[in-house]
Tab-separated table of N, CA and C in Angstrom:
chain	number	residue	atom	x	y	z
A	1	UNK	N	-7.347	-10.118	-21.964
A	1	UNK	CA	-7.900	-11.422	-21.698
A	1	UNK	C	-8.519	-11.420	-20.308
A	2	UNK	N	-9.764	-11.796	-20.235
A	2	UNK	CA	-10.485	-11.848	-18.961
A	2	UNK	C	-10.345	-13.240	-18.370
A	3	UNK	N	-9.685	-13.323	-17.187
A	3	UNK	CA	-9.475	-14.623	-16.561
A	3	UNK	C	-10.379	-14.741	-15.342
A	4	UNK	N	-11.053	-15.847	-15.249
A	4	UNK	CA	-11.960	-16.110	-14.139
A	4	UNK	C	-11.176	-16.317	-12.848
A	5	UNK	N	-11.676	-15.748	-11.716
A	5	UNK	CA	-11.026	-16.003	-10.423
A	5	UNK	C	-10.984	-17.492	-10.081
A	6	UNK	N	-11.907	-18.285	-10.637
A	6	UNK	CA	-11.911	-19.730	-10.382
A	6	UNK	C	-10.685	-20.408	-10.980
A	7	UNK	N	-10.106	-19.800	-12.006
A	7	UNK	CA	-8.906	-20.347	-12.624
A	7	UNK	C	-7.657	-19.730	-11.993
A	8	UNK	N	-7.675	-18.434	-11.795
A	8	UNK	CA	-6.502	-17.702	-11.317
A	8	UNK	C	-6.120	-18.101	-9.897
A	9	UNK	N	-7.062	-18.131	-8.980
A	9	UNK	CA	-6.761	-18.383	-7.568
A	9	UNK	C	-6.153	-19.771	-7.353
A	10	UNK	N	-6.753	-20.854	-7.862
A	10	UNK	CA	-6.112	-22.161	-7.640
A	10	UNK	C	-4.727	-22.256	-8.272
A	11	UNK	N	-4.547	-21.647	-9.441
A	11	UNK	CA	-3.253	-21.681	-10.105
A	11	UNK	C	-2.205	-20.956	-9.276
A	12	UNK	N	-2.538	-19.764	-8.786
A	12	UNK	CA	-1.605	-19.020	-7.947
A	12	UNK	C	-1.315	-19.757	-6.651
A	13	UNK	N	-2.335	-20.337	-6.066
A	13	UNK	CA	-2.158	-21.058	-4.811
A	13	UNK	C	-1.213	-22.240	-4.993
A	14	UNK	N	-1.382	-23.006	-6.054
A	14	UNK	CA	-0.497	-24.142	-6.306
A	14	UNK	C	0.944	-23.674	-6.485
A	15	UNK	N	1.134	-22.620	-7.257
A	15	UNK	CA	2.467	-22.086	-7.506
A	15	UNK	C	3.137	-21.664	-6.201
A	16	UNK	N	2.414	-20.923	-5.396
A	16	UNK	CA	2.978	-20.395	-4.159
A	16	UNK	C	3.244	-21.497	-3.144
A	17	UNK	N	2.383	-22.480	-3.051
A	17	UNK	CA	2.586	-23.558	-2.089
A	17	UNK	C	3.847	-24.355	-2.388
A	18	UNK	N	4.159	-24.537	-3.660
A	18	UNK	CA	5.380	-25.258	-3.999
A	18	UNK	C	6.619	-24.437	-3.700
A	19	UNK	N	6.559	-23.126	-3.891
A	19	UNK	CA	7.708	-22.253	-3.655
A	19	UNK	C	7.921	-21.999	-2.179
A	20	UNK	N	6.854	-21.786	-1.421
A	20	UNK	CA	7.013	-21.283	-0.074
A	20	UNK	C	6.726	-22.233	1.056
A	21	UNK	N	7.058	-23.473	0.911
A	21	UNK	CA	6.820	-24.401	2.012
A	21	UNK	C	7.764	-24.125	3.167
A	22	UNK	N	7.285	-24.293	4.374
A	22	UNK	CA	8.141	-24.268	5.536
A	22	UNK	C	8.416	-22.915	6.146
A	23	UNK	N	7.438	-22.070	6.287
A	23	UNK	CA	7.608	-20.783	6.965
A	23	UNK	C	7.188	-20.950	8.419
A	24	UNK	N	8.016	-21.658	9.163
A	24	UNK	CA	7.683	-22.030	10.533
A	24	UNK	C	7.743	-20.864	11.508
A	25	UNK	N	8.444	-19.789	11.188
A	25	UNK	CA	8.571	-18.667	12.106
A	25	UNK	C	7.329	-17.789	12.156
A	26	UNK	N	6.364	-18.063	11.317
A	26	UNK	CA	5.155	-17.253	11.254
A	26	UNK	C	4.010	-17.994	11.934
A	27	UNK	N	3.339	-17.340	12.876
A	27	UNK	CA	2.261	-18.024	13.597
A	27	UNK	C	1.034	-18.252	12.723
A	28	UNK	N	0.326	-19.330	13.009
A	28	UNK	CA	-0.959	-19.593	12.368
A	28	UNK	C	-2.010	-18.820	13.151
A	29	UNK	N	-2.868	-18.085	12.462
A	29	UNK	CA	-3.885	-17.262	13.116
A	29	UNK	C	-5.274	-17.694	12.681
A	30	UNK	N	-6.266	-17.372	13.514
A	30	UNK	CA	-7.654	-17.701	13.212
A	30	UNK	C	-8.551	-16.703	13.926
A	31	UNK	N	-9.599	-16.297	13.259
A	31	UNK	CA	-10.565	-15.392	13.865
A	31	UNK	C	-11.879	-16.145	14.038
A	32	UNK	N	-12.276	-16.358	15.280
A	32	UNK	CA	-13.529	-17.059	15.549
A	32	UNK	C	-13.533	-18.440	14.918
A	33	UNK	N	-14.574	-18.727	14.152
A	33	UNK	CA	-14.698	-20.019	13.474
A	33	UNK	C	-14.172	-19.977	12.048
A	34	UNK	N	-13.473	-18.898	11.691
A	34	UNK	CA	-12.950	-18.748	10.338
A	34	UNK	C	-11.808	-19.706	10.062
A	35	UNK	N	-11.317	-19.689	8.824
A	35	UNK	CA	-10.226	-20.597	8.466
A	35	UNK	C	-8.916	-20.214	9.161
A	36	UNK	N	-8.047	-21.197	9.361
A	36	UNK	CA	-6.721	-20.934	9.910
A	36	UNK	C	-5.890	-20.242	8.836
A	37	UNK	N	-5.179	-19.202	9.215
A	37	UNK	CA	-4.384	-18.419	8.269
A	37	UNK	C	-2.911	-18.724	8.484
A	38	UNK	N	-2.257	-19.202	7.441
A	38	UNK	CA	-0.814	-19.440	7.458
A	38	UNK	C	-0.288	-19.290	6.033
A	39	UNK	N	1.025	-19.406	5.875
A	39	UNK	CA	1.635	-19.242	4.556
A	39	UNK	C	0.996	-20.187	3.553
A	40	UNK	N	0.676	-19.715	2.362
A	40	UNK	CA	1.119	-18.503	1.692
A	40	UNK	C	0.272	-17.276	1.994
A	41	UNK	N	-0.776	-17.455	2.817
A	41	UNK	CA	-1.624	-16.332	3.179
A	41	UNK	C	-1.042	-15.590	4.369
A	42	UNK	N	-1.388	-14.321	4.476
A	42	UNK	CA	-0.892	-13.478	5.559
A	42	UNK	C	-2.026	-12.573	5.981
A	43	UNK	N	-2.189	-12.391	7.269
A	43	UNK	CA	-3.207	-11.492	7.790
A	43	UNK	C	-2.656	-10.073	7.749
A	44	UNK	N	-3.274	-9.253	6.959
A	44	UNK	CA	-2.765	-7.926	6.592
A	44	UNK	C	-2.247	-7.093	7.770
A	45	UNK	N	-3.004	-6.922	8.809
A	45	UNK	CA	-2.614	-6.029	9.896
A	45	UNK	C	-2.023	-6.753	11.102
A	46	UNK	N	-2.026	-8.065	11.105
A	46	UNK	CA	-1.551	-8.809	12.277
A	46	UNK	C	-0.256	-9.572	12.035
A	47	UNK	N	0.163	-9.679	10.795
A	47	UNK	CA	1.418	-10.337	10.460
A	47	UNK	C	2.231	-9.394	9.568
A	48	UNK	N	2.897	-8.430	10.171
A	48	UNK	CA	3.606	-7.430	9.373
A	48	UNK	C	4.808	-7.969	8.614
A	49	UNK	N	5.349	-9.104	9.031
A	49	UNK	CA	6.507	-9.680	8.362
A	49	UNK	C	6.107	-10.135	6.954
A	50	UNK	N	6.719	-9.559	5.933
A	50	UNK	CA	6.388	-9.887	4.545
A	50	UNK	C	6.669	-11.354	4.215
A	51	UNK	N	7.546	-12.006	4.969
A	51	UNK	CA	7.879	-13.395	4.702
A	51	UNK	C	6.791	-14.358	5.176
A	52	UNK	N	5.807	-13.845	5.922
A	52	UNK	CA	4.723	-14.704	6.411
A	52	UNK	C	3.673	-14.965	5.337
A	53	UNK	N	3.734	-14.252	4.231
A	53	UNK	CA	2.763	-14.459	3.170
A	53	UNK	C	3.322	-14.050	1.836
A	54	UNK	N	2.650	-14.445	0.811
A	54	UNK	CA	3.072	-14.157	-0.553
A	54	UNK	C	2.319	-12.937	-1.065
A	55	UNK	N	2.954	-12.048	-1.848
A	55	UNK	CA	2.259	-10.856	-2.372
A	55	UNK	C	0.961	-11.237	-3.094
A	56	UNK	N	-0.102	-10.522	-2.775
A	56	UNK	CA	-1.400	-10.796	-3.368
A	56	UNK	C	-2.229	-11.800	-2.582
A	57	UNK	N	-1.661	-12.357	-1.529
A	57	UNK	CA	-2.367	-13.332	-0.702
A	57	UNK	C	-2.653	-12.763	0.681
A	58	UNK	N	-2.781	-11.443	0.760
A	58	UNK	CA	-3.104	-10.783	2.023
A	58	UNK	C	-4.586	-10.929	2.315
A	59	UNK	N	-4.895	-11.387	3.504
A	59	UNK	CA	-6.271	-11.500	3.977
A	59	UNK	C	-6.500	-10.470	5.069
A	60	UNK	N	-7.747	-10.125	5.288
A	60	UNK	CA	-8.088	-9.259	6.416
A	60	UNK	C	-9.444	-9.682	6.948
A	61	UNK	N	-9.737	-9.236	8.157
A	61	UNK	CA	-11.028	-9.528	8.766
A	61	UNK	C	-11.943	-8.331	8.573
A	62	UNK	N	-13.155	-8.590	8.103
A	62	UNK	CA	-14.142	-7.523	7.944
A	62	UNK	C	-14.689	-7.139	9.324
A	63	UNK	N	-15.512	-6.091	9.352
A	63	UNK	CA	-16.119	-5.673	10.621
A	63	UNK	C	-17.046	-6.753	11.195
A	64	UNK	N	-17.460	-7.716	10.354
A	64	UNK	CA	-18.296	-8.841	10.809
A	64	UNK	C	-17.467	-10.081	11.127
A	65	UNK	N	-16.129	-9.929	11.180
A	65	UNK	CA	-15.180	-11.027	11.407
A	65	UNK	C	-15.191	-12.070	10.298
A	66	UNK	N	-15.550	-11.663	9.083
A	66	UNK	CA	-15.408	-12.537	7.918
A	66	UNK	C	-13.970	-12.430	7.430
A	67	UNK	N	-13.410	-13.527	6.950
A	67	UNK	CA	-12.071	-13.520	6.373
A	67	UNK	C	-12.210	-13.141	4.907
A	68	UNK	N	-11.488	-12.095	4.484
A	68	UNK	CA	-11.666	-11.538	3.144
A	68	UNK	C	-10.343	-11.515	2.390
A	69	UNK	N	-10.388	-11.928	1.118
A	69	UNK	CA	-9.277	-11.819	0.188
A	69	UNK	C	-9.674	-10.781	-0.845
A	70	UNK	N	-8.914	-9.694	-0.946
A	70	UNK	CA	-9.233	-8.639	-1.905
A	70	UNK	C	-8.533	-8.949	-3.216
A	71	UNK	N	-9.302	-9.311	-4.241
A	71	UNK	CA	-8.726	-9.659	-5.538
A	71	UNK	C	-8.380	-8.411	-6.340
A	72	UNK	N	-9.297	-7.476	-6.391
A	72	UNK	CA	-9.072	-6.157	-6.983
A	72	UNK	C	-9.807	-5.166	-6.092
A	73	UNK	N	-9.719	-3.897	-6.419
A	73	UNK	CA	-10.396	-2.906	-5.583
A	73	UNK	C	-11.914	-3.075	-5.621
A	74	UNK	N	-12.439	-3.731	-6.653
A	74	UNK	CA	-13.888	-3.885	-6.749
A	74	UNK	C	-14.361	-5.317	-6.529
A	75	UNK	N	-13.444	-6.245	-6.277
A	75	UNK	CA	-13.825	-7.637	-6.065
A	75	UNK	C	-13.289	-8.115	-4.719
A	76	UNK	N	-14.207	-8.516	-3.857
A	76	UNK	CA	-13.857	-9.049	-2.554
A	76	UNK	C	-14.283	-10.513	-2.522
A	77	UNK	N	-13.398	-11.375	-2.053
A	77	UNK	CA	-13.704	-12.791	-1.944
A	77	UNK	C	-13.746	-13.159	-0.467
A	78	UNK	N	-14.896	-13.588	-0.007
A	78	UNK	CA	-15.050	-14.023	1.374
A	78	UNK	C	-14.573	-15.470	1.461
A	79	UNK	N	-13.603	-15.719	2.313
A	79	UNK	CA	-12.978	-17.037	2.418
A	79	UNK	C	-13.777	-17.899	3.390
A	80	UNK	N	-14.357	-18.971	2.866
A	80	UNK	CA	-15.123	-19.896	3.692
A	80	UNK	C	-14.211	-20.915	4.361
A	81	UNK	N	-13.249	-21.414	3.610
A	81	UNK	CA	-12.317	-22.397	4.162
A	81	UNK	C	-11.063	-22.445	3.306
A	82	UNK	N	-9.976	-22.932	3.927
A	82	UNK	CA	-8.719	-23.153	3.223
A	82	UNK	C	-8.250	-24.548	3.599
A	83	UNK	N	-8.053	-25.382	2.593
A	83	UNK	CA	-7.516	-26.726	2.826
A	83	UNK	C	-6.090	-26.723	2.296
A	84	UNK	N	-5.130	-26.597	3.197
A	84	UNK	CA	-3.736	-26.495	2.808
A	84	UNK	C	-3.204	-27.808	2.242
A	85	UNK	N	-3.712	-28.923	2.711
A	85	UNK	CA	-3.235	-30.221	2.244
A	85	UNK	C	-3.622	-30.474	0.788
A	86	UNK	N	-4.884	-30.219	0.442
A	86	UNK	CA	-5.325	-30.442	-0.944
A	86	UNK	C	-5.161	-29.196	-1.811
A	87	UNK	N	-4.661	-28.102	-1.213
A	87	UNK	CA	-4.396	-26.848	-1.909
A	87	UNK	C	-5.669	-26.290	-2.557
A	88	UNK	N	-6.719	-26.159	-1.723
A	88	UNK	CA	-8.025	-25.694	-2.185
A	88	UNK	C	-8.514	-24.582	-1.274
A	89	UNK	N	-9.012	-23.514	-1.878
A	89	UNK	CA	-9.605	-22.412	-1.113
A	89	UNK	C	-11.050	-22.260	-1.561
A	90	UNK	N	-11.963	-22.236	-0.602
A	90	UNK	CA	-13.395	-22.106	-0.879
A	90	UNK	C	-13.781	-20.663	-0.601
A	91	UNK	N	-14.203	-19.950	-1.647
A	91	UNK	CA	-14.526	-18.526	-1.507
A	91	UNK	C	-15.920	-18.221	-2.037
A	92	UNK	N	-16.421	-17.088	-1.591
A	92	UNK	CA	-17.678	-16.524	-2.081
A	92	UNK	C	-17.310	-15.132	-2.588
A	93	UNK	N	-17.510	-14.866	-3.863
A	93	UNK	CA	-17.077	-13.595	-4.461
A	93	UNK	C	-18.199	-12.582	-4.424
A	94	UNK	N	-17.848	-11.372	-3.981
A	94	UNK	CA	-18.770	-10.239	-3.973
A	94	UNK	C	-18.174	-9.161	-4.870
A	95	UNK	N	-18.857	-8.852	-5.953
A	95	UNK	CA	-18.389	-7.811	-6.875
A	95	UNK	C	-19.141	-6.539	-6.555
A	96	UNK	N	-18.383	-5.481	-6.222
A	96	UNK	CA	-19.013	-4.210	-5.860
A	96	UNK	C	-18.693	-3.133	-6.858
């Protein structure tokens, strides 16, 4: 079954936000004008503590300082914004 990232990502985000509220020991990070990164997301190389993010929600910064979510080895989602209150992530998908 082929599931669209437009369906999978919001569903996973809602699930994780309900389970993982309140990870206060993990700092909120931001690169330039990019989105603020906090739980359930984790910055791959800057937040080594596994409790700072949920598996599959690892973000990293590209060489151009873009915030990237790697969905699969061939699909990269550039994160434009994250609204933690409304549980919405705005992405631009690049399939390579």
